PDB file of C-alpha atoms in Angstrom:
ATOM      1  CA  TRP A   1       0.037  -0.151   0.154  1.00 79.00           C
ATOM      2  CA  GLU A   2       2.656   2.511   1.014  1.00 84.00           C
ATOM      3  CA  ALA A   3       4.320   1.680  -2.917  1.00 82.00           C
ATOM      4  CA  ILE A   4       1.124   2.676  -4.400  1.00 83.00           C
ATOM      5  CA  GLU A   5       0.731   5.994  -1.981  1.00 84.00           C
ATOM      6  CA  GLN A   6       4.595   6.805  -2.809  1.00 80.00           C
ATOM      7  CA  GLN A   7       3.609   6.082  -6.570  1.00 83.00           C
ATOM      8  CA  TYR A   8       6.360   3.319  -7.066  1.00 83.00           C
ATOM      9  CA  LEU A   9       3.259   0.978  -7.892  1.00 86.00           C
ATOM     10  CA  CYS A  10       0.332   1.677 -10.249  1.00 93.00           C
ATOM     11  CA  PRO A  11      -3.130   1.556  -8.058  1.00 92.00           C
ATOM     12  CA  PHE A  12      -5.392  -1.020  -9.001  1.00 94.00           C
ATOM     13  CA  ALA A  13      -9.259  -1.243  -9.193  1.00 95.00           C
ATOM     14  CA  TYR A  14     -10.184  -5.249  -7.994  1.00 96.00           C
ATOM     15  CA  PHE A  15     -13.332  -6.898  -9.131  1.00 97.00           C
ATOM     16  CA  GLY A  16     -14.155 -10.655  -7.612  1.00 96.00           C
ATOM     17  CA  ILE A  17     -16.379 -11.819 -10.310  1.00 96.00           C
ATOM     18  CA  ARG A  18     -18.721 -14.459  -9.300  1.00 94.00           C
ATOM     19  CA  ASP A  19     -18.872 -16.769 -12.354  1.00 92.00           C
ATOM     20  CA  GLU A  20     -20.946 -19.767 -11.059  1.00 88.00           C
ATOM     21  CA  VAL A  21     -18.200 -22.426 -12.229  1.00 92.00           C
ATOM     22  CA  ASP A  22     -19.250 -25.641  -9.958  1.00 91.00           C
ATOM     23  CA  LEU A  23     -15.847 -27.068  -8.898  1.00 93.00           C
ATOM     24  CA  SER A  24     -17.450 -29.277  -6.418  1.00 93.00           C
ATOM     25  CA  GLY A  25     -17.210 -32.169  -8.903  1.00 94.00           C
ATOM     26  CA  VAL A  26     -13.147 -31.481  -9.478  1.00 95.00           C
ATOM     27  CA  THR A  27     -10.821 -33.811  -7.298  1.00 95.00           C
ATOM     28  CA  TRP A  28      -9.018 -31.991  -4.872  1.00 90.00           C
ATOM     29  CA  ARG A  29      -5.677 -33.099  -2.776  1.00 90.00           C
ATOM     30  CA  ARG A  30      -4.376 -31.223   0.083  1.00 88.00           C
ATOM     31  CA  GLY A  31      -0.870 -29.723  -1.021  1.00 82.00           C
ATOM     32  CA  VAL A  32      -1.436 -30.460  -4.572  1.00 84.00           C
ATOM     33  CA  GLY A  33      -5.066 -28.675  -5.498  1.00 87.00           C
ATOM     34  CA  TYR A  34      -7.076 -29.377  -8.279  1.00 92.00           C
ATOM     35  CA  ASP A  35      -6.604 -31.951 -10.948  1.00 92.00           C
ATOM     36  CA  LEU A  36      -5.360 -30.116 -13.584  1.00 92.00           C
ATOM     37  CA  GLU A  37      -7.031 -31.939 -15.917  1.00 93.00           C
ATOM     38  CA  GLU A  38     -10.714 -31.998 -14.721  1.00 95.00           C
ATOM     39  CA  LEU A  39     -10.419 -28.240 -13.859  1.00 94.00           C
ATOM     40  CA  THR A  40      -9.236 -27.570 -17.403  1.00 94.00           C
ATOM     41  CA  ASN A  41     -12.155 -29.709 -18.619  1.00 94.00           C
ATOM     42  CA  VAL A  42     -14.844 -27.764 -16.787  1.00 94.00           C
ATOM     43  CA  TYR A  43     -13.604 -23.968 -17.931  1.00 95.00           C
ATOM     44  CA  THR A  44     -13.022 -25.578 -21.591  1.00 95.00           C
ATOM     45  CA  SER A  45     -16.318 -26.850 -21.829  1.00 92.00           C
ATOM     46  CA  SER A  46     -18.178 -24.297 -20.346  1.00 82.00           C
ATOM     47  CA  HIS A  47     -19.269 -21.394 -23.673  1.00 90.00           C
ATOM     48  CA  GLN A  48     -21.594 -19.975 -20.954  1.00 93.00           C
ATOM     49  CA  TRP A  49     -18.200 -19.265 -18.813  1.00 95.00           C
ATOM     50  CA  ILE A  50     -16.319 -17.708 -21.612  1.00 97.00           C
ATOM     51  CA  SER A  51     -19.063 -15.754 -22.486  1.00 96.00           C
ATOM     52  CA  LEU A  52     -19.537 -14.145 -19.463  1.00 97.00           C
ATOM     53  CA  VAL A  53     -15.696 -13.479 -18.973  1.00 97.00           C
ATOM     54  CA  ILE A  54     -15.722 -11.735 -22.186  1.00 97.00           C
ATOM     55  CA  GLN A  55     -19.259  -9.714 -21.197  1.00 97.00           C
ATOM     56  CA  GLN A  56     -17.196  -8.307 -17.528  1.00 97.00           C
ATOM     57  CA  VAL A  57     -14.031  -7.405 -19.990  1.00 98.00           C
ATOM     58  CA  ASN A  58     -16.238  -5.677 -22.326  1.00 96.00           C
ATOM     59  CA  GLN A  59     -18.327  -3.844 -19.119  1.00 96.00           C
ATOM     60  CA  LYS A  60     -15.295  -3.332 -16.847  1.00 96.00           C
ATOM     61  CA  ILE A  61     -12.326  -2.133 -19.150  1.00 95.00           C
ATOM     62  CA  LEU A  62     -13.854   1.079 -21.320  1.00 86.00           C
ATOM     63  CA  ASP A  63     -11.986   0.296 -24.168  1.00 91.00           C
ATOM     64  CA  ALA A  64     -10.880  -3.584 -24.505  1.00 91.00           C
ATOM     65  CA  GLY A  65      -9.335  -2.629 -27.932  1.00 91.00           C
ATOM     66  CA  SER A  66      -6.731  -0.790 -26.192  1.00 93.00           C
ATOM     67  CA  MET A  67      -6.038  -3.166 -22.979  1.00 97.00           C
ATOM     68  CA  ARG A  68      -2.843  -4.647 -22.681  1.00 97.00           C
ATOM     69  CA  ALA A  69      -4.165  -7.834 -20.435  1.00 98.00           C
ATOM     70  CA  LEU A  70      -2.224 -11.048 -18.829  1.00 96.00           C
ATOM     71  CA  GLY A  71      -4.453 -13.925 -18.541  1.00 97.00           C
ATOM     72  CA  PHE A  72      -3.854 -16.491 -16.050  1.00 95.00           C
ATOM     73  CA  CYS A  73      -5.427 -20.002 -16.920  1.00 95.00           C
ATOM     74  CA  ALA A  74      -5.699 -23.405 -15.333  1.00 93.00           C
ATOM     75  CA  GLY A  75      -4.000 -25.290 -17.875  1.00 93.00           C
ATOM     76  CA  ILE A  76      -2.550 -25.020 -21.938  1.00 95.00           C
ATOM     77  CA  LYS A  77      -5.772 -26.263 -23.314  1.00 96.00           C
ATOM     78  CA  HIS A  78      -7.771 -23.483 -20.999  1.00 96.00           C
ATOM     79  CA  ALA A  79      -5.091 -20.694 -22.478  1.00 97.00           C
ATOM     80  CA  ARG A  80      -5.864 -21.787 -26.094  1.00 97.00           C
ATOM     81  CA  PHE A  81      -9.437 -21.866 -25.267  1.00 97.00           C
ATOM     82  CA  VAL A  82     -10.102 -18.600 -23.832  1.00 98.00           C
ATOM     83  CA  ALA A  83      -7.707 -16.603 -26.402  1.00 98.00           C
ATOM     84  CA  GLU A  84      -9.360 -18.368 -29.554  1.00 98.00           C
ATOM     85  CA  GLN A  85     -12.837 -17.428 -27.863  1.00 98.00           C
ATOM     86  CA  PHE A  86     -11.557 -13.853 -27.463  1.00 98.00           C
ATOM     87  CA  ASN A  87     -10.151 -13.745 -30.975  1.00 98.00           C
ATOM     88  CA  LYS A  88     -13.644 -14.762 -32.056  1.00 97.00           C
ATOM     89  CA  ALA A  89     -15.041 -11.483 -29.853  1.00 97.00           C
ATOM     90  CA  GLY A  90     -12.783  -9.266 -31.452  1.00 96.00           C
ATOM     91  CA  ILE A  91      -9.982  -9.097 -28.792  1.00 97.00           C
ATOM     92  CA  LYS A  92      -6.494 -10.097 -30.635  1.00 98.00           C
ATOM     93  CA  SER A  93      -5.190 -12.355 -28.544  1.00 98.00           C
ATOM     94  CA  VAL A  94      -2.477 -15.110 -28.143  1.00 98.00           C
ATOM     95  CA  ALA A  95      -1.871 -18.228 -25.488  1.00 97.00           C
ATOM     96  CA  LEU A  96       1.598 -18.553 -24.781  1.00 95.00           C
ATOM     97  CA  THR A  97       2.700 -21.594 -22.309  1.00 91.00           C
ATOM     98  CA  GLY A  98       5.998 -23.275 -21.574  1.00 87.00           C
ATOM     99  CA  GLU A  99       5.629 -25.326 -24.926  1.00 90.00           C
ATOM    100  CA  ASN A 100       6.601 -21.938 -26.753  1.00 89.00           C
ATOM    101  CA  GLU A 101      10.052 -20.891 -27.665  1.00 90.00           C
ATOM    102  CA  SER A 102      11.696 -18.143 -25.806  1.00 89.00           C
ATOM    103  CA  ALA A 103      11.306 -16.035 -29.157  1.00 93.00           C
ATOM    104  CA  GLU A 104       7.467 -16.553 -29.996  1.00 93.00           C
ATOM    105  CA  ARG A 105       6.987 -15.137 -26.135  1.00 92.00           C
ATOM    106  CA  ALA A 106       9.137 -11.842 -26.721  1.00 92.00           C
ATOM    107  CA  SER A 107       7.472 -11.309 -30.133  1.00 96.00           C
ATOM    108  CA  ALA A 108       4.296 -11.618 -28.500  1.00 96.00           C
ATOM    109  CA  ILE A 109       5.115  -9.407 -25.280  1.00 95.00           C
ATOM    110  CA  LYS A 110       6.152  -6.892 -28.102  1.00 96.00           C
ATOM    111  CA  ALA A 111       2.983  -7.184 -29.787  1.00 97.00           C
ATOM    112  CA  LEU A 112       0.955  -6.612 -26.070  1.00 97.00           C
ATOM    113  CA  THR A 113       3.465  -3.776 -25.084  1.00 95.00           C
ATOM    114  CA  ASP A 114       2.738  -2.273 -29.258  1.00 96.00           C
ATOM    115  CA  GLY A 115      -0.767  -2.848 -29.038  1.00 95.00           C
ATOM    116  CA  GLN A 116      -1.276  -4.850 -31.624  1.00 97.00           C
ATOM    117  CA  ILE A 117      -2.735  -7.720 -29.487  1.00 98.00           C
ATOM    118  CA  GLN A 118      -4.721  -7.044 -26.352  1.00 98.00           C
ATOM    119  CA  ALA A 119      -4.455 -10.510 -24.369  1.00 98.00           C
ATOM    120  CA  ILE A 120      -1.858 -12.992 -23.536  1.00 97.00           C
ATOM    121  CA  PHE A 121      -3.068 -15.981 -21.868  1.00 97.00           C
ATOM    122  CA  THR A 122      -0.837 -18.008 -20.071  1.00 95.00           C
ATOM    123  CA  VAL A 123       0.368 -20.758 -17.962  1.00 90.00           C
ATOM    124  CA  ASP A 124       2.591 -20.834 -15.019  1.00 76.00           C
ATOM    125  CA  ILE A 125       5.109 -18.691 -17.319  1.00 82.00           C
ATOM    126  CA  PHE A 126       4.336 -15.461 -16.499  1.00 74.00           C
ATOM    127  CA  ASN A 127       3.693 -15.292 -12.662  1.00 63.00           C
ATOM    128  CA  GLU A 128       6.992 -13.726 -11.668  1.00 60.00           C
ATOM    129  CA  GLY A 129      10.017 -12.611 -13.244  1.00 66.00           C
ATOM    130  CA  ILE A 130       7.933 -10.866 -16.148  1.00 79.00           C
ATOM    131  CA  ASP A 131       8.105  -7.400 -16.474  1.00 82.00           C
ATOM    132  CA  ILE A 132       5.423  -5.642 -18.957  1.00 91.00           C
ATOM    133  CA  PRO A 133       4.935  -2.442 -17.622  1.00 92.00           C
ATOM    134  CA  LYS A 134       1.923  -1.271 -19.766  1.00 94.00           C
ATOM    135  CA  THR A 135      -0.054  -4.443 -18.632  1.00 96.00           C
ATOM    136  CA  ASP A 136      -3.426  -2.725 -17.396  1.00 96.00           C
ATOM    137  CA  THR A 137      -5.537  -5.770 -17.213  1.00 97.00           C
ATOM    138  CA  LEU A 138      -5.069  -8.578 -15.359  1.00 96.00           C
ATOM    139  CA  LEU A 139      -7.571 -11.514 -15.796  1.00 98.00           C
ATOM    140  CA  LEU A 140      -7.860 -14.503 -13.198  1.00 96.00           C
ATOM    141  CA  LEU A 141      -9.262 -17.265 -14.856  1.00 96.00           C
ATOM    142  CA  ARG A 142      -8.176 -20.382 -12.335  1.00 92.00           C
ATOM    143  CA  PRO A 143      -8.314 -21.225  -8.692  1.00 91.00           C
ATOM    144  CA  THR A 144      -5.608 -20.641  -6.879  1.00 85.00           C
ATOM    145  CA  ASP A 145      -5.124 -21.612  -2.720  1.00 78.00           C
ATOM    146  CA  SER A 146      -1.638 -20.044  -2.561  1.00 82.00           C
ATOM    147  CA  GLY A 147      -1.502 -16.781  -1.334  1.00 80.00           C
ATOM    148  CA  LEU A 148       2.076 -16.235  -2.626  1.00 80.00           C
ATOM    149  CA  LEU A 149       0.751 -17.035  -6.248  1.00 81.00           C
ATOM    150  CA  PHE A 150      -1.967 -14.608  -5.745  1.00 82.00           C
ATOM    151  CA  MET A 151       0.276 -11.604  -4.721  1.00 84.00           C
ATOM    152  CA  GLN A 152       2.926 -12.519  -7.795  1.00 84.00           C
ATOM    153  CA  GLN A 153       0.044 -12.404 -10.662  1.00 84.00           C
ATOM    154  CA  ILE A 154      -1.525  -9.372  -9.137  1.00 85.00           C
ATOM    155  CA  GLY A 155       2.205  -8.055  -9.324  1.00 84.00           C
ATOM    156  CA  ARG A 156       2.012  -8.566 -13.221  1.00 87.00           C
ATOM    157  CA  GLY A 157       0.134  -5.485 -13.425  1.00 84.00           C
ATOM    158  CA  LEU A 158       1.406  -2.972 -10.626  1.00 85.00           C
ATOM    159  CA  ARG A 159       4.757  -1.557 -12.788  1.00 91.00           C
ATOM    160  CA  ARG A 160       3.688   2.001 -13.826  1.00 89.00           C
ATOM    161  CA  ALA A 161       3.598   3.154 -17.103  1.00 90.00           C
ATOM    162  CA  GLN A 162       3.267   6.480 -19.406  1.00 90.00           C
ATOM    163  CA  ASN A 163      -0.230   6.867 -19.633  1.00 88.00           C
ATOM    164  CA  LYS A 164      -1.483   4.039 -17.055  1.00 92.00           C
ATOM    165  CA  THR A 165      -3.467   5.397 -14.768  1.00 91.00           C
ATOM    166  CA  VAL A 166      -4.811   2.195 -12.654  1.00 93.00           C
ATOM    167  CA  CYS A 167      -4.501  -1.794 -13.480  1.00 95.00           C
ATOM    168  CA  THR A 168      -7.976  -3.636 -13.749  1.00 96.00           C
ATOM    169  CA  ILE A 169      -8.194  -6.832 -12.031  1.00 97.00           C
ATOM    170  CA  LEU A 170     -10.970  -9.057 -13.005  1.00 98.00           C
ATOM    171  CA  ASP A 171     -10.877 -12.019 -10.695  1.00 97.00           C
ATOM    172  CA  PHE A 172     -13.456 -15.106 -11.604  1.00 95.00           C
TER     173      PHE A 172
END
């Protein structure tokens, strides 16, 4: 909070959005969390869920066409599904995972920074150690029981950048 007050970090607007996804049938184990394949299947089989996500982006972001978003997904299939659906909705997006080469990642980051795409959907590669100051929107599209991981993801949007007044966080 002090870093925001002293303008070292960007202020944020946080929206916790109830998405009605029922995870009660997904296997969960202490110390491990949700079964990744089952969790991914729940999210990628629900067009109602992805419609809600896109609707909320369009409602909460003044101009989705100019946003620079990072979306954190449950798995590779989930990231690809979300990127595909965003593209169909006219929001230029890519999915990046550990399967992508570093040159592909660098190209996507540059495209996001330059405004050629509006969103990168990722799995586990942007939680820490990545710096894209122009990121102005975070889409938390998966559950996490790790406070540290949650804070790392939030931190991806808090860097200050020219003309960036706020980071909008949509937590589904």
